[in-house]
């Protein structure tokens, strides 16, 4: 399908849908209201925009540190080339894994799949990654823990247009 041009109404949807959601029973209601539409119509727009390849997903992102998840472990795995799709798909279907990526390897870095696990304690994350290793038969992995967050922002599109936030 051909992607529609990014006209002013599309840009407004993008601007509104990338704002932080309120924590409430109906988190999409203020967004739809800001767009002058219903939640149902807003979701239909999202489905249409997704079908032409302009939108991958609409999701809320929880601040894991505020929620009490202090152990943030990036498990890096050395996965044989012939098992990348199998293992990558398996990891992608595991609920405790929040991010899963295939990355290039280098002469001094042989890990090609990266998986992020958030846990309240390091021991819980360690145990979970060990379990994944047993389930997949992978023995070459490391867990890289975050101890301090210096910056974490998401890319915001069309902010320069100068519209007030949904929450203002």
Short mmCIF file of N, CA and C in Angstrom, two decimals:
data_model
loop_
_atom_site.label_atom_id
_atom_site.label_comp_id
_atom_site.label_asym_id
_atom_site.label_seq_id
_atom_site.Cartn_x
_atom_site.Cartn_y
_atom_site.Cartn_z
N UNK A 1 0.82 -1.19 0.00
CA UNK A 1 0.00 0.00 0.00
C UNK A 1 0.87 1.25 0.00
N UNK A 2 0.40 2.26 -0.67
CA UNK A 2 1.11 3.53 -0.71
C UNK A 2 0.84 4.30 0.58
N UNK A 3 1.89 4.89 1.13
CA UNK A 3 1.74 5.65 2.36
C UNK A 3 1.13 7.01 2.04
N UNK A 4 0.10 7.39 2.80
CA UNK A 4 -0.50 8.70 2.58
C UNK A 4 0.47 9.80 2.99
N UNK A 5 0.37 10.97 2.39
CA UNK A 5 1.24 12.07 2.80
C UNK A 5 0.93 12.49 4.23
N UNK A 6 1.92 13.01 4.91
CA UNK A 6 1.72 13.47 6.28
C UNK A 6 1.12 14.87 6.25
N UNK A 7 -0.20 14.93 6.20
CA UNK A 7 -0.89 16.22 6.19
C UNK A 7 -1.11 16.69 7.63
N UNK A 8 -1.68 17.87 7.80
CA UNK A 8 -1.86 18.47 9.12
C UNK A 8 -2.67 17.59 10.08
N UNK A 9 -3.80 16.99 9.65
CA UNK A 9 -4.53 16.13 10.60
C UNK A 9 -3.71 14.92 11.05
N UNK A 10 -2.96 14.31 10.14
CA UNK A 10 -2.11 13.18 10.51
C UNK A 10 -1.05 13.61 11.52
N UNK A 11 -0.44 14.75 11.26
CA UNK A 11 0.59 15.26 12.16
C UNK A 11 0.00 15.52 13.54
N UNK A 12 -1.21 16.04 13.59
CA UNK A 12 -1.85 16.29 14.89
C UNK A 12 -2.09 14.98 15.64
N UNK A 13 -2.52 13.94 14.95
CA UNK A 13 -2.68 12.63 15.60
C UNK A 13 -1.35 12.15 16.16
N UNK A 14 -0.31 12.25 15.38
CA UNK A 14 1.02 11.81 15.83
C UNK A 14 1.44 12.59 17.07
N UNK A 15 1.27 13.89 17.03
CA UNK A 15 1.66 14.75 18.16
C UNK A 15 0.90 14.37 19.43
N UNK A 16 -0.39 14.15 19.32
CA UNK A 16 -1.21 13.84 20.49
C UNK A 16 -0.91 12.43 21.00
N UNK A 17 -0.80 11.46 20.11
CA UNK A 17 -0.62 10.07 20.53
C UNK A 17 0.75 9.78 21.12
N UNK A 18 1.71 10.67 20.93
CA UNK A 18 3.02 10.44 21.52
C UNK A 18 3.16 11.07 22.91
N UNK A 19 2.15 11.78 23.35
CA UNK A 19 2.17 12.40 24.68
C UNK A 19 2.06 11.34 25.77
N UNK A 20 2.49 11.68 26.97
CA UNK A 20 2.32 10.79 28.11
C UNK A 20 0.84 10.55 28.36
N UNK A 21 0.50 9.34 28.72
CA UNK A 21 -0.88 9.00 29.06
C UNK A 21 -1.08 9.28 30.55
N UNK A 22 -2.28 9.65 30.90
CA UNK A 22 -2.62 9.76 32.31
C UNK A 22 -2.89 8.37 32.86
N UNK A 23 -2.57 8.15 34.12
CA UNK A 23 -2.90 6.89 34.77
C UNK A 23 -4.34 7.02 35.25
N UNK A 24 -5.24 6.37 34.53
CA UNK A 24 -6.67 6.44 34.81
C UNK A 24 -7.36 5.26 34.15
N UNK A 25 -8.60 5.03 34.48
CA UNK A 25 -9.34 3.88 33.94
C UNK A 25 -9.50 3.96 32.43
N UNK A 26 -9.59 5.17 31.89
CA UNK A 26 -9.79 5.34 30.45
C UNK A 26 -8.67 6.22 29.87
N UNK A 27 -7.45 5.72 29.81
CA UNK A 27 -6.30 6.56 29.45
C UNK A 27 -6.36 7.16 28.05
N UNK A 28 -7.14 6.57 27.16
CA UNK A 28 -7.20 7.08 25.78
C UNK A 28 -8.24 8.18 25.60
N UNK A 29 -9.13 8.33 26.57
CA UNK A 29 -10.21 9.32 26.46
C UNK A 29 -9.68 10.75 26.31
N UNK A 30 -8.73 11.19 27.14
CA UNK A 30 -8.22 12.56 26.96
C UNK A 30 -7.53 12.77 25.60
N UNK A 31 -6.90 11.73 25.09
CA UNK A 31 -6.25 11.83 23.79
C UNK A 31 -7.29 12.02 22.68
N UNK A 32 -8.33 11.20 22.73
CA UNK A 32 -9.39 11.32 21.73
C UNK A 32 -10.06 12.68 21.83
N UNK A 33 -10.29 13.14 23.04
CA UNK A 33 -10.91 14.45 23.25
C UNK A 33 -10.04 15.55 22.64
N UNK A 34 -8.72 15.47 22.88
CA UNK A 34 -7.80 16.47 22.32
C UNK A 34 -7.83 16.46 20.79
N UNK A 35 -8.15 15.31 20.21
CA UNK A 35 -8.23 15.19 18.75
C UNK A 35 -9.62 15.53 18.22
N UNK A 36 -10.56 15.75 19.12
CA UNK A 36 -11.91 16.07 18.70
C UNK A 36 -12.65 14.89 18.11
N UNK A 37 -12.38 13.70 18.66
CA UNK A 37 -12.99 12.49 18.13
C UNK A 37 -13.30 11.54 19.27
N UNK A 38 -13.74 10.34 18.92
CA UNK A 38 -14.01 9.30 19.92
C UNK A 38 -12.82 8.35 20.00
N UNK A 39 -12.77 7.59 21.08
CA UNK A 39 -11.70 6.60 21.22
C UNK A 39 -11.81 5.57 20.09
N UNK A 40 -13.01 5.16 19.76
CA UNK A 40 -13.21 4.18 18.68
C UNK A 40 -12.68 4.72 17.36
N UNK A 41 -13.01 5.95 17.02
CA UNK A 41 -12.54 6.55 15.76
C UNK A 41 -11.02 6.73 15.79
N UNK A 42 -10.49 7.09 16.95
CA UNK A 42 -9.04 7.26 17.08
C UNK A 42 -8.32 5.93 16.83
N UNK A 43 -8.84 4.86 17.42
CA UNK A 43 -8.23 3.55 17.20
C UNK A 43 -8.36 3.10 15.75
N UNK A 44 -9.45 3.45 15.11
CA UNK A 44 -9.59 3.11 13.68
C UNK A 44 -8.53 3.84 12.87
N UNK A 45 -8.29 5.10 13.18
CA UNK A 45 -7.23 5.85 12.50
C UNK A 45 -5.89 5.14 12.71
N UNK A 46 -5.63 4.70 13.95
CA UNK A 46 -4.37 3.99 14.25
C UNK A 46 -4.26 2.71 13.41
N UNK A 47 -5.33 1.95 13.32
CA UNK A 47 -5.31 0.72 12.50
C UNK A 47 -5.05 1.04 11.04
N UNK A 48 -5.69 2.08 10.53
CA UNK A 48 -5.48 2.48 9.14
C UNK A 48 -4.03 2.93 8.92
N UNK A 49 -3.51 3.71 9.85
CA UNK A 49 -2.14 4.22 9.73
C UNK A 49 -1.14 3.07 9.85
N UNK A 50 -1.49 2.09 10.66
CA UNK A 50 -0.64 0.90 10.81
C UNK A 50 -0.66 0.07 9.53
N UNK A 51 -1.82 -0.05 8.91
CA UNK A 51 -1.94 -0.90 7.71
C UNK A 51 -1.11 -0.39 6.54
N UNK A 52 -0.81 0.90 6.50
CA UNK A 52 0.02 1.43 5.41
C UNK A 52 1.49 1.58 5.84
N UNK A 53 1.81 1.11 7.04
CA UNK A 53 3.21 1.10 7.47
C UNK A 53 3.71 2.40 8.08
N UNK A 54 2.83 3.27 8.51
CA UNK A 54 3.25 4.53 9.13
C UNK A 54 3.28 4.43 10.67
N UNK A 55 2.65 3.41 11.22
CA UNK A 55 2.59 3.24 12.66
C UNK A 55 2.87 1.77 12.96
N UNK A 56 3.79 1.54 13.87
CA UNK A 56 4.10 0.17 14.25
C UNK A 56 3.22 -0.30 15.39
N UNK A 57 3.09 0.54 16.42
CA UNK A 57 2.26 0.17 17.56
C UNK A 57 1.93 1.41 18.37
N UNK A 58 0.94 1.28 19.21
CA UNK A 58 0.57 2.31 20.17
C UNK A 58 0.67 1.64 21.52
N UNK A 59 1.51 2.18 22.39
CA UNK A 59 1.72 1.52 23.67
C UNK A 59 2.08 2.51 24.75
N UNK A 60 1.70 2.18 25.96
CA UNK A 60 2.15 2.94 27.11
C UNK A 60 3.45 2.34 27.61
N UNK A 61 4.33 3.16 28.11
CA UNK A 61 5.60 2.68 28.65
C UNK A 61 5.66 3.05 30.12
N UNK A 62 5.79 2.05 30.94
CA UNK A 62 5.86 2.26 32.38
C UNK A 62 7.28 2.66 32.77
N UNK A 63 7.41 3.59 33.68
CA UNK A 63 8.71 3.93 34.24
C UNK A 63 9.04 2.84 35.26
N UNK A 64 9.89 1.89 34.86
CA UNK A 64 10.13 0.71 35.69
C UNK A 64 10.80 1.05 37.02
N UNK A 65 11.63 2.07 37.07
CA UNK A 65 12.27 2.43 38.35
C UNK A 65 11.24 2.97 39.34
N UNK A 66 10.34 3.80 38.87
CA UNK A 66 9.28 4.34 39.74
C UNK A 66 8.39 3.21 40.24
N UNK A 67 8.18 2.18 39.41
CA UNK A 67 7.34 1.05 39.79
C UNK A 67 8.05 0.05 40.70
N UNK A 68 9.33 0.29 41.02
CA UNK A 68 10.05 -0.56 41.95
C UNK A 68 10.94 -1.61 41.32
N UNK A 69 11.09 -1.59 40.01
CA UNK A 69 11.97 -2.54 39.34
C UNK A 69 13.37 -1.95 39.28
N UNK A 70 14.23 -2.39 40.18
CA UNK A 70 15.56 -1.81 40.33
C UNK A 70 16.66 -2.58 39.58
N UNK A 71 16.41 -3.83 39.29
CA UNK A 71 17.41 -4.65 38.59
C UNK A 71 17.07 -4.65 37.10
N UNK A 72 17.86 -3.95 36.35
CA UNK A 72 17.63 -3.84 34.91
C UNK A 72 18.79 -4.52 34.21
N UNK A 73 18.56 -5.75 33.79
CA UNK A 73 19.63 -6.55 33.22
C UNK A 73 19.48 -6.73 31.72
N UNK A 74 20.51 -6.34 30.99
CA UNK A 74 20.56 -6.60 29.55
C UNK A 74 21.34 -7.90 29.39
N UNK A 75 20.60 -8.97 29.10
CA UNK A 75 21.26 -10.26 28.86
C UNK A 75 21.69 -10.27 27.39
N UNK A 76 22.96 -10.54 27.19
CA UNK A 76 23.51 -10.62 25.84
C UNK A 76 23.86 -12.08 25.57
N UNK A 77 23.46 -12.57 24.40
CA UNK A 77 23.53 -13.99 24.09
C UNK A 77 24.32 -14.23 22.82
N UNK A 78 25.12 -15.27 22.83
CA UNK A 78 25.79 -15.73 21.61
C UNK A 78 24.92 -16.85 21.05
N UNK A 79 24.22 -16.52 19.97
CA UNK A 79 23.26 -17.46 19.38
C UNK A 79 23.80 -17.89 18.01
N UNK A 80 23.89 -19.20 17.75
CA UNK A 80 24.34 -19.66 16.43
C UNK A 80 23.44 -19.09 15.33
N UNK A 81 24.03 -18.74 14.22
CA UNK A 81 23.31 -18.12 13.10
C UNK A 81 22.06 -18.90 12.72
N UNK A 82 22.17 -20.22 12.68
CA UNK A 82 21.02 -21.04 12.25
C UNK A 82 19.88 -21.05 13.28
N UNK A 83 20.12 -20.53 14.49
CA UNK A 83 19.07 -20.51 15.52
C UNK A 83 18.55 -19.11 15.83
N UNK A 84 19.05 -18.10 15.13
CA UNK A 84 18.68 -16.72 15.46
C UNK A 84 17.17 -16.51 15.42
N UNK A 85 16.51 -16.90 14.35
CA UNK A 85 15.06 -16.68 14.25
C UNK A 85 14.30 -17.44 15.34
N UNK A 86 14.66 -18.68 15.55
CA UNK A 86 14.00 -19.51 16.58
C UNK A 86 14.16 -18.88 17.96
N UNK A 87 15.39 -18.57 18.33
CA UNK A 87 15.66 -18.04 19.67
C UNK A 87 15.12 -16.61 19.80
N UNK A 88 15.30 -15.80 18.78
CA UNK A 88 14.78 -14.43 18.82
C UNK A 88 13.28 -14.40 19.00
N UNK A 89 12.58 -15.27 18.29
CA UNK A 89 11.12 -15.36 18.42
C UNK A 89 10.74 -15.86 19.81
N UNK A 90 11.46 -16.84 20.30
CA UNK A 90 11.19 -17.37 21.64
C UNK A 90 11.35 -16.27 22.69
N UNK A 91 12.49 -15.56 22.64
CA UNK A 91 12.71 -14.48 23.60
C UNK A 91 11.64 -13.40 23.45
N UNK A 92 11.26 -13.09 22.23
CA UNK A 92 10.25 -12.06 22.00
C UNK A 92 8.90 -12.40 22.56
N UNK A 93 8.65 -13.68 22.83
CA UNK A 93 7.37 -14.11 23.39
C UNK A 93 7.40 -14.28 24.91
N UNK A 94 8.52 -13.98 25.54
CA UNK A 94 8.63 -14.14 26.99
C UNK A 94 8.21 -12.84 27.68
N UNK A 95 7.21 -12.92 28.53
CA UNK A 95 6.65 -11.72 29.16
C UNK A 95 7.67 -10.92 29.96
N UNK A 96 8.57 -11.52 30.73
CA UNK A 96 9.51 -10.69 31.50
C UNK A 96 10.53 -9.92 30.63
N UNK A 97 10.65 -10.30 29.36
CA UNK A 97 11.58 -9.59 28.47
C UNK A 97 10.85 -8.42 27.85
N UNK A 98 11.39 -7.21 28.05
CA UNK A 98 10.74 -6.02 27.54
C UNK A 98 11.32 -5.54 26.22
N UNK A 99 12.54 -5.91 25.92
CA UNK A 99 13.20 -5.54 24.66
C UNK A 99 14.00 -6.75 24.20
N UNK A 100 13.99 -6.99 22.91
CA UNK A 100 14.78 -8.09 22.36
C UNK A 100 15.27 -7.68 20.99
N UNK A 101 16.58 -7.70 20.79
CA UNK A 101 17.17 -7.19 19.56
C UNK A 101 18.23 -8.14 19.01
N UNK A 102 18.32 -8.16 17.69
CA UNK A 102 19.44 -8.79 17.01
C UNK A 102 20.43 -7.67 16.72
N UNK A 103 21.68 -7.87 17.12
CA UNK A 103 22.71 -6.85 16.95
C UNK A 103 23.91 -7.46 16.22
N UNK A 104 24.73 -6.62 15.59
CA UNK A 104 25.92 -7.14 14.91
C UNK A 104 26.95 -7.63 15.93
N UNK A 105 27.76 -8.55 15.49
CA UNK A 105 28.88 -9.02 16.32
C UNK A 105 30.17 -8.39 15.80
N UNK A 106 31.23 -8.48 16.60
CA UNK A 106 32.54 -7.91 16.26
C UNK A 106 33.60 -8.91 16.70
N UNK A 107 34.81 -8.76 16.22
CA UNK A 107 35.85 -9.73 16.60
C UNK A 107 36.01 -9.89 18.12
N UNK A 108 35.79 -8.83 18.88
CA UNK A 108 35.93 -8.91 20.33
C UNK A 108 34.58 -8.90 21.07
N UNK A 109 33.49 -9.05 20.32
CA UNK A 109 32.15 -9.08 20.94
C UNK A 109 31.28 -10.03 20.13
N UNK A 110 31.04 -11.22 20.66
CA UNK A 110 30.37 -12.28 19.92
C UNK A 110 28.88 -12.41 20.22
N UNK A 111 28.35 -11.53 21.04
CA UNK A 111 26.94 -11.61 21.44
C UNK A 111 26.07 -10.94 20.37
N UNK A 112 25.06 -11.66 19.89
CA UNK A 112 24.25 -11.13 18.79
C UNK A 112 22.79 -10.88 19.15
N UNK A 113 22.29 -11.46 20.23
CA UNK A 113 20.92 -11.18 20.66
C UNK A 113 20.99 -10.54 22.05
N UNK A 114 20.25 -9.44 22.18
CA UNK A 114 20.20 -8.69 23.43
C UNK A 114 18.77 -8.75 23.95
N UNK A 115 18.60 -9.05 25.23
CA UNK A 115 17.27 -9.09 25.84
C UNK A 115 17.30 -8.31 27.15
N UNK A 116 16.33 -7.44 27.36
CA UNK A 116 16.26 -6.65 28.60
C UNK A 116 15.23 -7.26 29.53
N UNK A 117 15.67 -7.46 30.77
CA UNK A 117 14.82 -8.01 31.81
C UNK A 117 14.81 -7.02 32.98
N UNK A 118 13.62 -6.69 33.46
CA UNK A 118 13.47 -5.82 34.62
C UNK A 118 12.97 -6.66 35.78
N UNK A 119 13.56 -6.47 36.94
CA UNK A 119 13.18 -7.24 38.12
C UNK A 119 13.36 -6.37 39.35
N UNK A 120 12.71 -6.76 40.43
CA UNK A 120 12.86 -6.00 41.67
C UNK A 120 14.21 -6.28 42.33
N UNK A 121 14.78 -7.47 42.07
CA UNK A 121 16.07 -7.84 42.66
C UNK A 121 16.96 -8.46 41.60
N UNK A 122 18.25 -8.23 41.72
CA UNK A 122 19.22 -8.80 40.78
C UNK A 122 19.14 -10.32 40.78
N UNK A 123 18.97 -10.92 41.96
CA UNK A 123 18.92 -12.39 42.01
C UNK A 123 17.76 -12.94 41.20
N UNK A 124 16.62 -12.23 41.19
CA UNK A 124 15.48 -12.69 40.40
C UNK A 124 15.79 -12.64 38.91
N UNK A 125 16.43 -11.55 38.47
CA UNK A 125 16.80 -11.43 37.06
C UNK A 125 17.83 -12.49 36.70
N UNK A 126 18.82 -12.71 37.56
CA UNK A 126 19.83 -13.74 37.32
C UNK A 126 19.17 -15.11 37.16
N UNK A 127 18.27 -15.43 38.07
CA UNK A 127 17.60 -16.73 38.02
C UNK A 127 16.78 -16.88 36.74
N UNK A 128 16.10 -15.81 36.35
CA UNK A 128 15.28 -15.88 35.13
C UNK A 128 16.16 -16.08 33.90
N UNK A 129 17.27 -15.38 33.82
CA UNK A 129 18.16 -15.52 32.65
C UNK A 129 18.77 -16.92 32.63
N UNK A 130 19.13 -17.45 33.79
CA UNK A 130 19.63 -18.83 33.85
C UNK A 130 18.58 -19.81 33.34
N UNK A 131 17.33 -19.57 33.71
CA UNK A 131 16.23 -20.42 33.24
C UNK A 131 16.11 -20.34 31.72
N UNK A 132 16.21 -19.14 31.17
CA UNK A 132 16.16 -18.98 29.71
C UNK A 132 17.31 -19.74 29.04
N UNK A 133 18.48 -19.68 29.65
CA UNK A 133 19.64 -20.39 29.10
C UNK A 133 19.37 -21.89 29.06
N UNK A 134 18.79 -22.42 30.14
CA UNK A 134 18.46 -23.84 30.17
C UNK A 134 17.41 -24.20 29.13
N UNK A 135 16.38 -23.36 29.01
CA UNK A 135 15.29 -23.65 28.08
C UNK A 135 15.73 -23.60 26.63
N UNK A 136 16.69 -22.74 26.33
CA UNK A 136 17.15 -22.58 24.94
C UNK A 136 18.41 -23.39 24.64
N UNK A 137 19.05 -23.88 25.69
CA UNK A 137 20.31 -24.60 25.49
C UNK A 137 21.49 -23.70 25.18
N UNK A 138 21.35 -22.41 25.45
CA UNK A 138 22.43 -21.46 25.20
C UNK A 138 23.28 -21.33 26.46
N UNK A 139 24.58 -21.44 26.29
CA UNK A 139 25.46 -21.36 27.45
C UNK A 139 26.35 -20.12 27.44
N UNK A 140 26.42 -19.44 26.30
CA UNK A 140 27.28 -18.26 26.21
C UNK A 140 26.43 -17.00 26.29
N UNK A 141 26.44 -16.40 27.49
CA UNK A 141 25.68 -15.18 27.71
C UNK A 141 26.29 -14.41 28.87
N UNK A 142 25.96 -13.17 28.95
CA UNK A 142 26.36 -12.30 30.06
C UNK A 142 25.15 -11.45 30.42
N UNK A 143 25.12 -10.93 31.64
CA UNK A 143 24.08 -10.00 32.04
C UNK A 143 24.74 -8.69 32.42
N UNK A 144 24.36 -7.63 31.74
CA UNK A 144 24.91 -6.31 31.98
C UNK A 144 23.85 -5.51 32.74
N UNK A 145 24.16 -5.09 33.95
CA UNK A 145 23.19 -4.38 34.77
C UNK A 145 23.38 -2.87 34.69
N UNK A 146 22.25 -2.16 34.75
CA UNK A 146 22.26 -0.71 34.83
C UNK A 146 22.27 -0.33 36.30
N UNK A 147 23.13 0.62 36.66
CA UNK A 147 23.17 1.08 38.04
C UNK A 147 22.72 2.52 38.19
N UNK A 148 22.82 3.27 37.09
CA UNK A 148 22.40 4.66 37.13
C UNK A 148 21.88 5.03 35.74
N UNK A 149 20.78 5.75 35.72
CA UNK A 149 20.21 6.21 34.46
C UNK A 149 20.58 7.68 34.28
N UNK A 150 21.31 7.99 33.22
CA UNK A 150 21.72 9.36 32.97
C UNK A 150 20.72 10.09 32.07
N UNK A 151 20.16 9.38 31.14
CA UNK A 151 19.20 10.00 30.24
C UNK A 151 18.32 8.91 29.65
N UNK A 152 17.04 9.19 29.61
CA UNK A 152 16.11 8.27 28.96
C UNK A 152 14.97 9.12 28.41
N UNK A 153 14.97 9.29 27.12
CA UNK A 153 13.91 10.05 26.47
C UNK A 153 13.48 9.29 25.23
N UNK A 154 12.27 9.52 24.83
CA UNK A 154 11.82 8.93 23.58
C UNK A 154 11.81 10.03 22.53
N UNK A 155 11.92 9.64 21.31
CA UNK A 155 11.90 10.58 20.21
C UNK A 155 10.49 11.14 20.07
N UNK A 156 10.40 12.45 20.03
CA UNK A 156 9.11 13.12 19.89
C UNK A 156 9.09 13.79 18.52
N UNK A 157 8.06 13.50 17.75
CA UNK A 157 7.94 14.03 16.40
C UNK A 157 7.08 15.29 16.38
N UNK A 158 7.43 16.23 15.53
CA UNK A 158 6.64 17.43 15.25
C UNK A 158 6.44 18.33 16.46
N UNK A 159 7.36 18.32 17.40
CA UNK A 159 7.24 19.17 18.58
C UNK A 159 7.43 20.65 18.22
N UNK A 160 8.16 20.92 17.16
CA UNK A 160 8.46 22.30 16.79
C UNK A 160 7.24 23.06 16.27
N UNK A 161 6.14 22.37 16.06
CA UNK A 161 4.95 23.01 15.52
C UNK A 161 4.26 23.87 16.58
N UNK A 162 4.48 23.58 17.85
CA UNK A 162 4.04 24.47 18.90
C UNK A 162 2.60 24.33 19.36
N UNK A 163 2.15 23.13 19.59
CA UNK A 163 0.81 22.89 20.11
C UNK A 163 0.93 22.57 21.61
N UNK A 164 -0.05 22.96 22.37
CA UNK A 164 -0.06 22.68 23.82
C UNK A 164 -0.19 21.18 24.04
N UNK A 165 0.36 20.72 25.14
CA UNK A 165 0.27 19.32 25.55
C UNK A 165 -1.16 18.95 25.87
N UNK A 166 -1.49 17.67 25.73
CA UNK A 166 -2.82 17.16 26.07
C UNK A 166 -3.10 17.40 27.54
N UNK A 167 -2.08 17.34 28.37
CA UNK A 167 -2.27 17.44 29.82
C UNK A 167 -2.32 18.88 30.31
N UNK A 168 -2.05 19.85 29.47
CA UNK A 168 -2.05 21.25 29.92
C UNK A 168 -3.44 21.79 30.04
#
